[in-house]
């Protein structure tokens, strides 16, 4: 058919760039529709391992490349990319827990994850029970006949408790309960979740995989095909597609993950040690320091530590002087999230923990890629707030 009108040629061009450019970078494939070969070939299914590219929603080559690389790094069978870490948490819950079900969640879990359980899952009559992150094999006593999921997060958010994952997953396996781990801190590499018995991991790729505070993405990785099939259906039904542009940035982030983590670990340990020497500090919660809860488990199970940690100020340090201290910091910026190249600081009015923790005396730091000496000088100068 001959096209005469330039309007049609805009949509069906004949001019094309030559093929054969072999970039080192994964191309960014944008697309909702992907063209099917024949009318006989029409089928609408999410499972890219059977027949990829039915619809952009189930994954473009860019998103599926990112998923494949995360699965490979974590040693899982398959991975799903989600619009953010919080979405990944929701995907795990909604894939494995039914109305009337019971889930066990560590008291130290990421705050919005707890909110999801208490404010949304409760509306579906799902009972979330919080447990002491140091519980270990004692989790057995909390398991009930209708327990469907044991959630873990190690280290815990803000208070940084390391969990005895092998002890917990042994109970989960015996009771045939799915175990899930928020593996964001370890970027999927500092802790090998699957070899320690975990069934499902999720990460906020927003943090170390993105690595530059310029995207929001999450991932859910599974041990085997059965778990893959259970999640895939829910991933599709919830509409959890991710932007190929963000995935492209995450693929770039992956290439420098090793050098960033190595440098961040060194700098963070040095800064944590500097802070632990200050008389105003009661405790430094950094898994590589013996003062931190679960330090021995960290030594046993982890390959390294990352850039986020917290300090507890002594009781005689006022809330006001802590606020003054934070406002005086120049290089540490005040903001949520972590894992990027910029040092950050955060304080809290309230943290849900049993027994309760004095939240206003806790300050969390995220160390970035600035020179360590400059960061320590920044802290030392803001320390005037206490003197
Ligand atoms: C940031 C974070 C999330 C959520 O990630 P978003 O991409 O911001 O939704 C989940 N878990 C942990 C431990 C986090 O720190």
mmCIF file of C-alpha atoms and ligand atoms in Angstrom:
data_model
loop_
_atom_site.group_PDB
_atom_site.id
_atom_site.type_symbol
_atom_site.label_atom_id
_atom_site.label_comp_id
_atom_site.label_asym_id
_atom_site.label_seq_id
_atom_site.Cartn_x
_atom_site.Cartn_y
_atom_site.Cartn_z
ATOM 1 C CA UNK A 1 0.000 0.000 0.000
ATOM 2 C CA UNK A 2 1.337 3.413 -1.016
ATOM 3 C CA UNK A 3 1.180 6.140 1.650
ATOM 4 C CA UNK A 4 0.786 9.591 0.173
ATOM 5 C CA UNK A 5 -0.165 11.798 3.085
ATOM 6 C CA UNK A 6 2.714 13.003 5.298
ATOM 7 C CA UNK A 7 0.394 12.570 8.271
ATOM 8 C CA UNK A 8 0.389 8.812 7.798
ATOM 9 C CA UNK A 9 4.127 8.785 7.190
ATOM 10 C CA UNK A 10 4.650 10.351 10.632
ATOM 11 C CA UNK A 11 3.197 7.214 12.128
ATOM 12 C CA UNK A 12 4.536 4.673 9.627
ATOM 13 C CA UNK A 13 7.940 5.993 8.552
ATOM 14 C CA UNK A 14 10.169 4.269 6.032
ATOM 15 C CA UNK A 15 13.323 6.156 7.040
ATOM 16 C CA UNK A 16 15.277 4.159 9.648
ATOM 17 C CA UNK A 17 18.676 4.330 11.320
ATOM 18 C CA UNK A 18 20.933 1.422 10.388
ATOM 19 C CA UNK A 19 20.933 -1.503 12.803
ATOM 20 C CA UNK A 20 24.002 -2.901 14.532
ATOM 21 C CA UNK A 21 24.951 -0.326 17.176
ATOM 22 C CA UNK A 22 26.238 -2.409 20.059
ATOM 23 C CA UNK A 23 26.241 -0.112 23.082
ATOM 24 C CA UNK A 24 27.723 -1.236 26.376
ATOM 25 C CA UNK A 25 24.584 0.217 27.975
ATOM 26 C CA UNK A 26 21.254 -1.607 27.973
ATOM 27 C CA UNK A 27 18.951 0.384 25.661
ATOM 28 C CA UNK A 28 15.917 2.071 27.199
ATOM 29 C CA UNK A 29 12.890 0.440 25.582
ATOM 30 C CA UNK A 30 9.796 2.516 26.195
ATOM 31 C CA UNK A 31 6.509 0.990 25.229
ATOM 32 C CA UNK A 32 3.020 -0.013 26.196
ATOM 33 C CA UNK A 33 2.127 -1.915 23.023
ATOM 34 C CA UNK A 34 4.547 -4.488 21.685
ATOM 35 C CA UNK A 35 3.703 -5.758 18.202
ATOM 36 C CA UNK A 36 2.637 -9.396 18.099
ATOM 37 C CA UNK A 37 3.659 -11.524 15.119
ATOM 38 C CA UNK A 38 0.435 -13.168 14.087
ATOM 39 C CA UNK A 39 -3.235 -13.185 15.048
ATOM 40 C CA UNK A 40 -2.773 -16.808 16.047
ATOM 41 C CA UNK A 41 -0.177 -15.631 18.533
ATOM 42 C CA UNK A 42 -2.555 -13.474 20.598
ATOM 43 C CA UNK A 43 -2.384 -14.382 24.285
ATOM 44 C CA UNK A 44 -2.413 -12.138 27.312
ATOM 45 C CA UNK A 45 -0.139 -13.545 29.985
ATOM 46 C CA UNK A 46 2.329 -11.975 32.392
ATOM 47 C CA UNK A 47 4.816 -14.867 32.499
ATOM 48 C CA UNK A 48 7.866 -13.567 30.632
ATOM 49 C CA UNK A 49 9.685 -16.862 31.207
ATOM 50 C CA UNK A 50 7.137 -18.613 28.946
ATOM 51 C CA UNK A 51 6.454 -15.953 26.307
ATOM 52 C CA UNK A 52 8.018 -12.535 26.799
ATOM 53 C CA UNK A 53 6.727 -9.228 25.496
ATOM 54 C CA UNK A 54 2.941 -9.557 25.292
ATOM 55 C CA UNK A 55 2.440 -6.049 26.614
ATOM 56 C CA UNK A 56 4.836 -3.378 27.926
ATOM 57 C CA UNK A 57 3.187 -3.640 31.297
ATOM 58 C CA UNK A 58 4.659 -7.085 31.996
ATOM 59 C CA UNK A 59 8.142 -5.876 31.214
ATOM 60 C CA UNK A 60 10.185 -4.296 28.452
ATOM 61 C CA UNK A 61 13.701 -5.569 27.686
ATOM 62 C CA UNK A 62 14.981 -2.801 29.996
ATOM 63 C CA UNK A 63 12.860 -3.794 33.011
ATOM 64 C CA UNK A 64 13.393 -7.515 32.461
ATOM 65 C CA UNK A 65 17.162 -6.991 32.139
ATOM 66 C CA UNK A 66 17.181 -5.217 35.507
ATOM 67 C CA UNK A 67 15.054 -7.998 37.023
ATOM 68 C CA UNK A 68 17.398 -10.681 35.662
ATOM 69 C CA UNK A 69 20.468 -8.912 37.052
ATOM 70 C CA UNK A 70 18.953 -8.469 40.526
ATOM 71 C CA UNK A 71 17.921 -12.147 40.590
ATOM 72 C CA UNK A 72 21.451 -13.137 39.552
ATOM 73 C CA UNK A 73 23.098 -10.936 42.208
ATOM 74 C CA UNK A 74 20.852 -12.238 44.980
ATOM 75 C CA UNK A 75 21.051 -15.847 43.804
ATOM 76 C CA UNK A 76 17.261 -16.098 43.369
ATOM 77 C CA UNK A 77 15.284 -17.781 40.591
ATOM 78 C CA UNK A 78 13.268 -14.777 39.389
ATOM 79 C CA UNK A 79 12.732 -11.124 40.212
ATOM 80 C CA UNK A 80 9.895 -8.642 39.755
ATOM 81 C CA UNK A 81 10.472 -4.899 39.490
ATOM 82 C CA UNK A 82 7.974 -2.661 41.301
ATOM 83 C CA UNK A 83 7.368 1.122 41.326
ATOM 84 C CA UNK A 84 9.117 1.484 44.721
ATOM 85 C CA UNK A 85 10.281 -0.395 47.798
ATOM 86 C CA UNK A 86 6.980 0.144 49.583
ATOM 87 C CA UNK A 87 5.145 -1.313 46.565
ATOM 88 C CA UNK A 88 7.435 -4.344 46.768
ATOM 89 C CA UNK A 89 6.433 -4.826 50.425
ATOM 90 C CA UNK A 90 2.736 -4.613 49.483
ATOM 91 C CA UNK A 91 3.279 -7.112 46.669
ATOM 92 C CA UNK A 92 4.783 -9.666 49.063
ATOM 93 C CA UNK A 93 1.922 -9.318 51.556
ATOM 94 C CA UNK A 94 -0.817 -9.496 48.951
ATOM 95 C CA UNK A 95 0.768 -12.505 47.232
ATOM 96 C CA UNK A 96 1.112 -14.692 50.297
ATOM 97 C CA UNK A 97 -1.504 -13.631 52.833
ATOM 98 C CA UNK A 98 -5.265 -14.180 52.568
ATOM 99 C CA UNK A 99 -8.124 -12.508 54.406
ATOM 100 C CA UNK A 100 -8.166 -13.853 57.947
ATOM 101 C CA UNK A 101 -4.479 -14.750 57.796
ATOM 102 C CA UNK A 102 -1.818 -14.132 60.417
ATOM 103 C CA UNK A 103 1.630 -12.601 59.787
ATOM 104 C CA UNK A 104 4.628 -12.149 62.061
ATOM 105 C CA UNK A 105 6.491 -8.858 61.688
ATOM 106 C CA UNK A 106 9.622 -7.688 63.549
ATOM 107 C CA UNK A 107 9.089 -4.742 65.849
ATOM 108 C CA UNK A 108 12.018 -3.003 64.123
ATOM 109 C CA UNK A 109 10.381 -3.110 60.672
ATOM 110 C CA UNK A 110 10.503 -0.145 58.264
ATOM 111 C CA UNK A 111 7.840 2.321 59.499
ATOM 112 C CA UNK A 112 5.660 2.508 56.354
ATOM 113 C CA UNK A 113 5.725 -1.315 56.195
ATOM 114 C CA UNK A 114 4.238 -1.358 59.692
ATOM 115 C CA UNK A 115 1.669 1.249 58.641
ATOM 116 C CA UNK A 116 0.676 -0.936 55.699
ATOM 117 C CA UNK A 117 -0.002 -3.826 58.074
ATOM 118 C CA UNK A 118 -1.875 -1.818 60.689
ATOM 119 C CA UNK A 119 -3.849 0.496 58.396
ATOM 120 C CA UNK A 120 -4.519 -1.538 55.249
ATOM 121 C CA UNK A 121 -4.061 -5.249 55.903
ATOM 122 C CA UNK A 122 -6.179 -4.940 59.039
ATOM 123 C CA UNK A 123 -9.088 -3.897 56.781
ATOM 124 C CA UNK A 124 -8.755 -7.315 55.124
ATOM 125 C CA UNK A 125 -8.879 -8.974 58.513
ATOM 126 C CA UNK A 126 -5.183 -9.847 58.285
ATOM 127 C CA UNK A 127 -3.669 -10.034 61.744
ATOM 128 C CA UNK A 128 -0.120 -8.624 61.976
ATOM 129 C CA UNK A 129 1.642 -9.591 65.176
ATOM 130 C CA UNK A 130 4.902 -7.844 66.081
ATOM 131 C CA UNK A 131 7.804 -9.798 67.517
ATOM 132 C CA UNK A 132 11.104 -8.936 69.178
ATOM 133 C CA UNK A 133 13.690 -8.834 66.346
ATOM 134 C CA UNK A 134 16.081 -10.775 68.648
ATOM 135 C CA UNK A 135 13.578 -13.642 68.981
ATOM 136 C CA UNK A 136 15.544 -16.219 66.934
ATOM 137 C CA UNK A 137 14.077 -19.740 67.162
ATOM 138 C CA UNK A 138 11.642 -18.442 69.797
ATOM 139 C CA UNK A 139 9.487 -17.436 66.804
ATOM 140 C CA UNK A 140 8.129 -20.996 66.952
ATOM 141 C CA UNK A 141 5.943 -20.098 69.970
ATOM 142 C CA UNK A 142 4.254 -17.309 67.976
ATOM 143 C CA UNK A 143 3.391 -19.417 64.920
ATOM 144 C CA UNK A 144 -0.261 -20.369 64.601
ATOM 145 C CA UNK A 145 -2.138 -22.668 62.254
ATOM 146 C CA UNK A 146 -3.134 -19.737 60.053
ATOM 147 C CA UNK A 147 0.287 -17.991 60.042
ATOM 148 C CA UNK A 148 1.065 -17.419 56.369
ATOM 149 C CA UNK A 149 4.126 -15.185 56.383
ATOM 150 C CA UNK A 150 7.102 -14.433 58.619
ATOM 151 C CA UNK A 151 8.528 -11.068 57.739
ATOM 152 C CA UNK A 152 12.150 -10.195 58.588
ATOM 153 C CA UNK A 153 14.257 -7.070 58.244
ATOM 154 C CA UNK A 154 17.924 -7.161 59.217
ATOM 155 C CA UNK A 155 19.273 -4.789 60.314
ATOM 156 C CA UNK A 156 15.997 -3.238 61.457
ATOM 157 C CA UNK A 157 15.102 0.288 60.400
ATOM 158 C CA UNK A 158 16.619 3.031 62.589
ATOM 159 C CA UNK A 159 17.388 0.784 65.600
ATOM 160 C CA UNK A 160 19.554 -1.563 63.456
ATOM 161 C CA UNK A 161 18.930 -4.924 65.178
ATOM 162 C CA UNK A 162 20.472 -7.901 63.365
ATOM 163 C CA UNK A 163 18.172 -10.924 63.269
ATOM 164 C CA UNK A 164 19.082 -14.609 63.536
ATOM 165 C CA UNK A 165 17.706 -15.388 60.079
ATOM 166 C CA UNK A 166 18.834 -19.075 59.914
ATOM 167 C CA UNK A 167 17.029 -19.786 63.219
ATOM 168 C CA UNK A 168 13.835 -18.086 62.027
ATOM 169 C CA UNK A 169 13.807 -19.646 58.563
ATOM 170 C CA UNK A 170 14.332 -23.107 60.024
ATOM 171 C CA UNK A 171 11.082 -22.704 61.961
ATOM 172 C CA UNK A 172 9.364 -21.271 58.870
ATOM 173 C CA UNK A 173 10.456 -24.267 56.773
ATOM 174 C CA UNK A 174 9.314 -26.813 59.346
ATOM 175 C CA UNK A 175 5.910 -25.111 59.628
ATOM 176 C CA UNK A 176 5.669 -24.536 55.843
ATOM 177 C CA UNK A 177 5.320 -20.775 56.327
ATOM 178 C CA UNK A 178 6.732 -18.413 53.693
ATOM 179 C CA UNK A 179 9.634 -16.287 54.971
ATOM 180 C CA UNK A 180 10.333 -12.837 53.500
ATOM 181 C CA UNK A 181 13.214 -10.426 54.099
ATOM 182 C CA UNK A 182 13.559 -6.705 53.480
ATOM 183 C CA UNK A 183 17.132 -6.881 52.157
ATOM 184 C CA UNK A 184 17.494 -3.183 51.304
ATOM 185 C CA UNK A 185 20.346 -2.507 53.740
ATOM 186 C CA UNK A 186 22.477 -5.229 52.162
ATOM 187 C CA UNK A 187 21.699 -4.122 48.592
ATOM 188 C CA UNK A 188 21.045 -7.808 47.952
ATOM 189 C CA UNK A 189 24.803 -8.539 48.282
ATOM 190 C CA UNK A 190 26.075 -7.963 51.842
ATOM 191 C CA UNK A 191 23.713 -10.658 53.153
ATOM 192 C CA UNK A 192 22.984 -13.814 51.140
ATOM 193 C CA UNK A 193 19.317 -14.262 51.995
ATOM 194 C CA UNK A 194 18.606 -17.451 50.046
ATOM 195 C CA UNK A 195 21.542 -19.404 51.464
ATOM 196 C CA UNK A 196 20.265 -18.422 54.929
ATOM 197 C CA UNK A 197 16.869 -19.972 54.198
ATOM 198 C CA UNK A 198 14.745 -16.986 53.108
ATOM 199 C CA UNK A 199 12.056 -17.662 50.437
ATOM 200 C CA UNK A 200 11.351 -14.132 49.208
ATOM 201 C CA UNK A 201 13.442 -10.956 49.380
ATOM 202 C CA UNK A 202 12.533 -7.410 48.558
ATOM 203 C CA UNK A 203 14.674 -4.335 48.144
ATOM 204 C CA UNK A 204 14.085 -0.637 47.783
ATOM 205 C CA UNK A 205 16.233 -0.225 44.648
ATOM 206 C CA UNK A 206 15.702 3.460 45.429
ATOM 207 C CA UNK A 207 18.604 3.129 47.867
ATOM 208 C CA UNK A 208 21.884 1.452 46.837
ATOM 209 C CA UNK A 209 21.029 0.083 43.381
ATOM 210 C CA UNK A 210 19.841 3.479 42.133
ATOM 211 C CA UNK A 211 22.502 4.982 44.345
ATOM 212 C CA UNK A 212 22.053 8.631 43.378
ATOM 213 C CA UNK A 213 18.743 9.701 44.975
ATOM 214 C CA UNK A 214 17.150 10.228 41.569
ATOM 215 C CA UNK A 215 14.702 7.351 41.207
ATOM 216 C CA UNK A 216 12.135 5.219 43.055
ATOM 217 C CA UNK A 217 12.031 1.476 42.337
ATOM 218 C CA UNK A 218 11.659 -1.791 44.189
ATOM 219 C CA UNK A 219 12.268 -5.470 43.581
ATOM 220 C CA UNK A 220 10.902 -8.794 44.803
ATOM 221 C CA UNK A 221 13.123 -11.840 44.265
ATOM 222 C CA UNK A 222 12.035 -15.431 44.858
ATOM 223 C CA UNK A 223 13.792 -18.701 45.598
ATOM 224 C CA UNK A 224 11.864 -20.887 43.106
ATOM 225 C CA UNK A 225 9.323 -21.110 40.320
ATOM 226 C CA UNK A 226 6.366 -21.905 42.567
ATOM 227 C CA UNK A 227 6.829 -18.624 44.444
ATOM 228 C CA UNK A 228 7.340 -16.874 41.101
ATOM 229 C CA UNK A 229 3.958 -18.058 39.853
ATOM 230 C CA UNK A 230 2.212 -16.913 43.037
ATOM 231 C CA UNK A 231 3.665 -13.414 42.816
ATOM 232 C CA UNK A 232 3.406 -12.896 39.049
ATOM 233 C CA UNK A 233 -0.355 -13.043 39.036
ATOM 234 C CA UNK A 234 -0.669 -10.457 41.833
ATOM 235 C CA UNK A 235 2.003 -8.231 40.240
ATOM 236 C CA UNK A 236 -0.169 -8.086 37.122
ATOM 237 C CA UNK A 237 -3.484 -7.653 38.938
ATOM 238 C CA UNK A 238 -2.159 -4.769 41.038
ATOM 239 C CA UNK A 239 -0.740 -3.004 37.983
ATOM 240 C CA UNK A 240 2.773 -2.735 39.369
ATOM 241 C CA UNK A 241 4.663 -1.763 36.252
ATOM 242 C CA UNK A 242 7.861 0.293 36.468
ATOM 243 C CA UNK A 243 9.264 2.997 34.217
ATOM 244 C CA UNK A 244 11.947 1.769 31.768
ATOM 245 C CA UNK A 245 13.734 5.109 32.219
ATOM 246 C CA UNK A 246 14.081 4.504 35.953
ATOM 247 C CA UNK A 247 15.159 0.914 35.275
ATOM 248 C CA UNK A 248 17.830 2.218 32.917
ATOM 249 C CA UNK A 249 19.194 4.449 35.702
ATOM 250 C CA UNK A 250 19.154 1.488 38.090
ATOM 251 C CA UNK A 251 21.102 -0.608 35.540
ATOM 252 C CA UNK A 252 23.714 2.139 35.445
ATOM 253 C CA UNK A 253 23.745 2.261 39.252
ATOM 254 C CA UNK A 254 24.440 -1.481 39.419
ATOM 255 C CA UNK A 255 27.709 -1.041 37.534
ATOM 256 C CA UNK A 256 29.221 1.114 40.299
ATOM 257 C CA UNK A 257 27.587 -0.657 43.264
ATOM 258 C CA UNK A 258 30.808 -2.389 44.352
ATOM 259 C CA UNK A 259 32.996 0.717 44.484
ATOM 260 C CA UNK A 260 30.280 2.732 46.186
ATOM 261 C CA UNK A 261 29.617 0.094 48.852
ATOM 262 C CA UNK A 262 33.344 -0.411 49.537
ATOM 263 C CA UNK A 263 33.965 3.295 50.028
ATOM 264 C CA UNK A 264 30.733 3.862 52.001
ATOM 265 C CA UNK A 265 31.552 1.021 54.384
ATOM 266 C CA UNK A 266 35.019 2.410 55.168
ATOM 267 C CA UNK A 267 33.863 5.979 55.628
ATOM 268 C CA UNK A 268 30.794 5.000 57.682
ATOM 269 C CA UNK A 269 32.745 2.826 60.136
ATOM 270 C CA UNK A 270 35.216 5.677 60.671
ATOM 271 C CA UNK A 271 32.422 8.174 61.339
ATOM 272 C CA UNK A 272 30.552 5.747 63.609
ATOM 273 C CA UNK A 273 33.762 5.272 65.649
ATOM 274 C CA UNK A 274 34.244 9.046 65.869
ATOM 275 C CA UNK A 275 30.715 9.410 67.231
ATOM 276 C CA UNK A 276 31.082 6.556 69.706
ATOM 277 C CA UNK A 277 34.002 8.467 71.281
ATOM 278 C CA UNK A 278 31.803 11.512 72.066
ATOM 279 C CA UNK A 279 30.699 11.723 75.715
ATOM 280 C CA UNK A 280 27.163 12.847 74.723
ATOM 281 C CA UNK A 281 26.567 9.554 72.885
ATOM 282 C CA UNK A 282 25.194 6.623 74.864
ATOM 283 C CA UNK A 283 25.147 4.035 72.071
ATOM 284 C CA UNK A 284 26.090 3.758 68.399
ATOM 285 C CA UNK A 285 23.806 1.404 66.493
ATOM 286 C CA UNK A 286 26.008 0.238 63.633
ATOM 287 C CA UNK A 287 26.152 -3.550 63.105
ATOM 288 C CA UNK A 288 29.961 -3.572 62.726
ATOM 289 C CA UNK A 289 30.386 -2.029 66.198
ATOM 290 C CA UNK A 290 30.160 -4.309 69.263
ATOM 291 C CA UNK A 291 27.751 -1.786 70.878
ATOM 292 C CA UNK A 292 25.103 -2.634 68.276
ATOM 293 C CA UNK A 293 22.309 -5.195 68.879
ATOM 294 C CA UNK A 294 23.140 -8.477 67.129
ATOM 295 C CA UNK A 295 26.765 -7.565 66.334
ATOM 296 C CA UNK A 296 27.858 -11.232 66.711
ATOM 297 C CA UNK A 297 25.166 -12.365 64.253
ATOM 298 C CA UNK A 298 26.340 -9.691 61.822
ATOM 299 C CA UNK A 299 29.898 -11.049 62.092
ATOM 300 C CA UNK A 300 28.628 -14.567 61.479
ATOM 301 C CA UNK A 301 26.265 -13.888 58.552
ATOM 302 C CA UNK A 302 27.155 -10.648 56.727
ATOM 303 C CA UNK A 303 29.849 -9.837 54.176
ATOM 304 C CA UNK A 304 30.056 -6.175 55.137
ATOM 305 C CA UNK A 305 28.233 -3.139 56.441
ATOM 306 C CA UNK A 306 26.585 -0.245 54.624
ATOM 307 C CA UNK A 307 26.206 3.526 55.021
ATOM 308 C CA UNK A 308 23.256 3.947 57.372
ATOM 309 C CA UNK A 309 23.418 3.827 61.174
ATOM 310 C CA UNK A 310 21.976 5.565 64.234
ATOM 311 C CA UNK A 311 23.141 7.003 67.520
ATOM 312 C CA UNK A 312 21.368 7.285 70.859
ATOM 313 C CA UNK A 313 22.182 10.461 72.784
ATOM 314 C CA UNK A 314 22.427 10.351 76.566
ATOM 315 C CA UNK A 315 19.398 11.180 78.647
ATOM 316 C CA UNK A 316 20.819 14.562 79.759
ATOM 317 C CA UNK A 317 21.053 15.784 76.135
ATOM 318 C CA UNK A 318 17.910 17.774 75.395
ATOM 319 C CA UNK A 319 15.670 17.431 72.349
ATOM 320 C CA UNK A 320 16.315 21.114 71.627
ATOM 321 C CA UNK A 321 20.098 20.732 71.557
ATOM 322 C CA UNK A 322 19.775 17.747 69.207
ATOM 323 C CA UNK A 323 17.636 19.862 66.883
ATOM 324 C CA UNK A 324 20.204 22.678 67.094
ATOM 325 C CA UNK A 325 22.977 20.190 66.287
ATOM 326 C CA UNK A 326 21.181 18.872 63.182
ATOM 327 C CA UNK A 327 20.378 22.366 61.918
ATOM 328 C CA UNK A 328 24.058 23.345 62.204
ATOM 329 C CA UNK A 329 25.265 20.481 60.002
ATOM 330 C CA UNK A 330 26.327 21.681 56.564
ATOM 331 C CA UNK A 331 27.340 18.578 54.593
ATOM 332 C CA UNK A 332 24.797 16.229 56.202
ATOM 333 C CA UNK A 333 21.502 17.287 54.617
ATOM 334 C CA UNK A 334 18.206 16.795 56.428
ATOM 335 C CA UNK A 335 16.016 14.432 54.421
ATOM 336 C CA UNK A 336 14.367 11.023 54.202
ATOM 337 C CA UNK A 337 15.785 8.000 52.419
ATOM 338 C CA UNK A 338 19.437 6.948 52.140
ATOM 339 C CA UNK A 339 21.932 5.073 49.983
ATOM 340 C CA UNK A 340 22.811 7.938 47.639
ATOM 341 C CA UNK A 341 26.036 9.926 47.268
ATOM 342 C CA UNK A 342 25.024 12.713 49.684
ATOM 343 C CA UNK A 343 25.316 12.437 53.463
ATOM 344 C CA UNK A 344 21.961 12.711 55.236
ATOM 345 C CA UNK A 345 20.659 13.018 58.773
ATOM 346 C CA UNK A 346 17.213 12.339 60.271
ATOM 347 C CA UNK A 347 15.609 12.636 63.700
ATOM 348 C CA UNK A 348 12.389 11.161 65.120
ATOM 349 C CA UNK A 349 9.558 12.243 67.365
ATOM 350 C CA UNK A 350 8.180 8.730 67.700
ATOM 351 C CA UNK A 351 9.158 5.168 66.852
ATOM 352 C CA UNK A 352 6.844 2.206 67.380
ATOM 353 C CA UNK A 353 8.839 -0.294 69.400
ATOM 354 C CA UNK A 354 8.120 -2.659 72.302
ATOM 355 C CA UNK A 355 9.559 -1.933 74.785
ATOM 356 C CA UNK A 356 9.418 1.746 73.777
ATOM 357 C CA UNK A 357 12.624 3.527 72.730
ATOM 358 C CA UNK A 358 13.365 7.222 73.449
ATOM 359 C CA UNK A 359 12.860 8.291 69.826
ATOM 360 C CA UNK A 360 13.743 11.957 70.341
ATOM 361 C CA UNK A 361 17.241 10.938 71.465
ATOM 362 C CA UNK A 362 17.867 8.858 68.328
ATOM 363 C CA UNK A 363 19.499 10.387 65.246
ATOM 364 C CA UNK A 364 20.097 8.431 62.057
ATOM 365 C CA UNK A 365 22.948 9.177 59.685
ATOM 366 C CA UNK A 366 23.492 8.161 56.083
ATOM 367 C CA UNK A 367 27.081 8.618 54.964
ATOM 368 C CA UNK A 368 27.667 9.666 51.363
ATOM 369 C CA UNK A 369 30.712 9.894 49.134
ATOM 370 C CA UNK A 370 32.125 13.149 50.517
ATOM 371 C CA UNK A 371 35.654 12.918 52.004
ATOM 372 C CA UNK A 372 35.474 11.303 55.429
ATOM 373 C CA UNK A 373 37.622 14.021 57.046
ATOM 374 C CA UNK A 374 35.229 16.734 55.841
ATOM 375 C CA UNK A 375 32.234 14.830 57.232
ATOM 376 C CA UNK A 376 33.921 14.417 60.614
ATOM 377 C CA UNK A 377 34.838 18.117 60.608
ATOM 378 C CA UNK A 378 31.188 18.954 59.874
ATOM 379 C CA UNK A 379 30.035 16.849 62.844
ATOM 380 C CA UNK A 380 32.721 18.277 65.120
ATOM 381 C CA UNK A 381 31.756 21.822 64.237
ATOM 382 C CA UNK A 382 28.018 21.223 64.776
ATOM 383 C CA UNK A 383 28.901 19.571 68.112
ATOM 384 C CA UNK A 384 29.209 23.114 69.487
ATOM 385 C CA UNK A 385 25.419 22.864 69.909
ATOM 386 C CA UNK A 386 26.006 20.673 72.973
ATOM 387 C CA UNK A 387 28.708 22.759 74.600
HETATM 388 C C1 LIG B 1 13.298 3.107 51.871
HETATM 389 C C2 LIG B 1 12.920 1.778 52.338
HETATM 390 C C3 LIG B 1 11.819 1.101 51.793
HETATM 391 C C4 LIG B 1 10.854 1.751 50.833
HETATM 392 O O1 LIG B 1 11.416 2.136 49.629
HETATM 393 P P1 LIG B 1 10.753 3.250 48.683
HETATM 394 O O2 LIG B 1 11.383 2.984 47.367
HETATM 395 O O3 LIG B 1 11.105 4.578 49.281
HETATM 396 O O4 LIG B 1 9.269 2.986 48.656
HETATM 397 C C5 LIG B 1 11.586 -0.183 52.240
HETATM 398 N N1 LIG B 1 12.358 -0.766 53.164
HETATM 399 C C6 LIG B 1 13.411 -0.152 53.719
HETATM 400 C C7 LIG B 1 14.233 -0.844 54.751
HETATM 401 C C8 LIG B 1 13.721 1.155 53.336
HETATM 402 O O5 LIG B 1 14.739 1.795 53.933
#
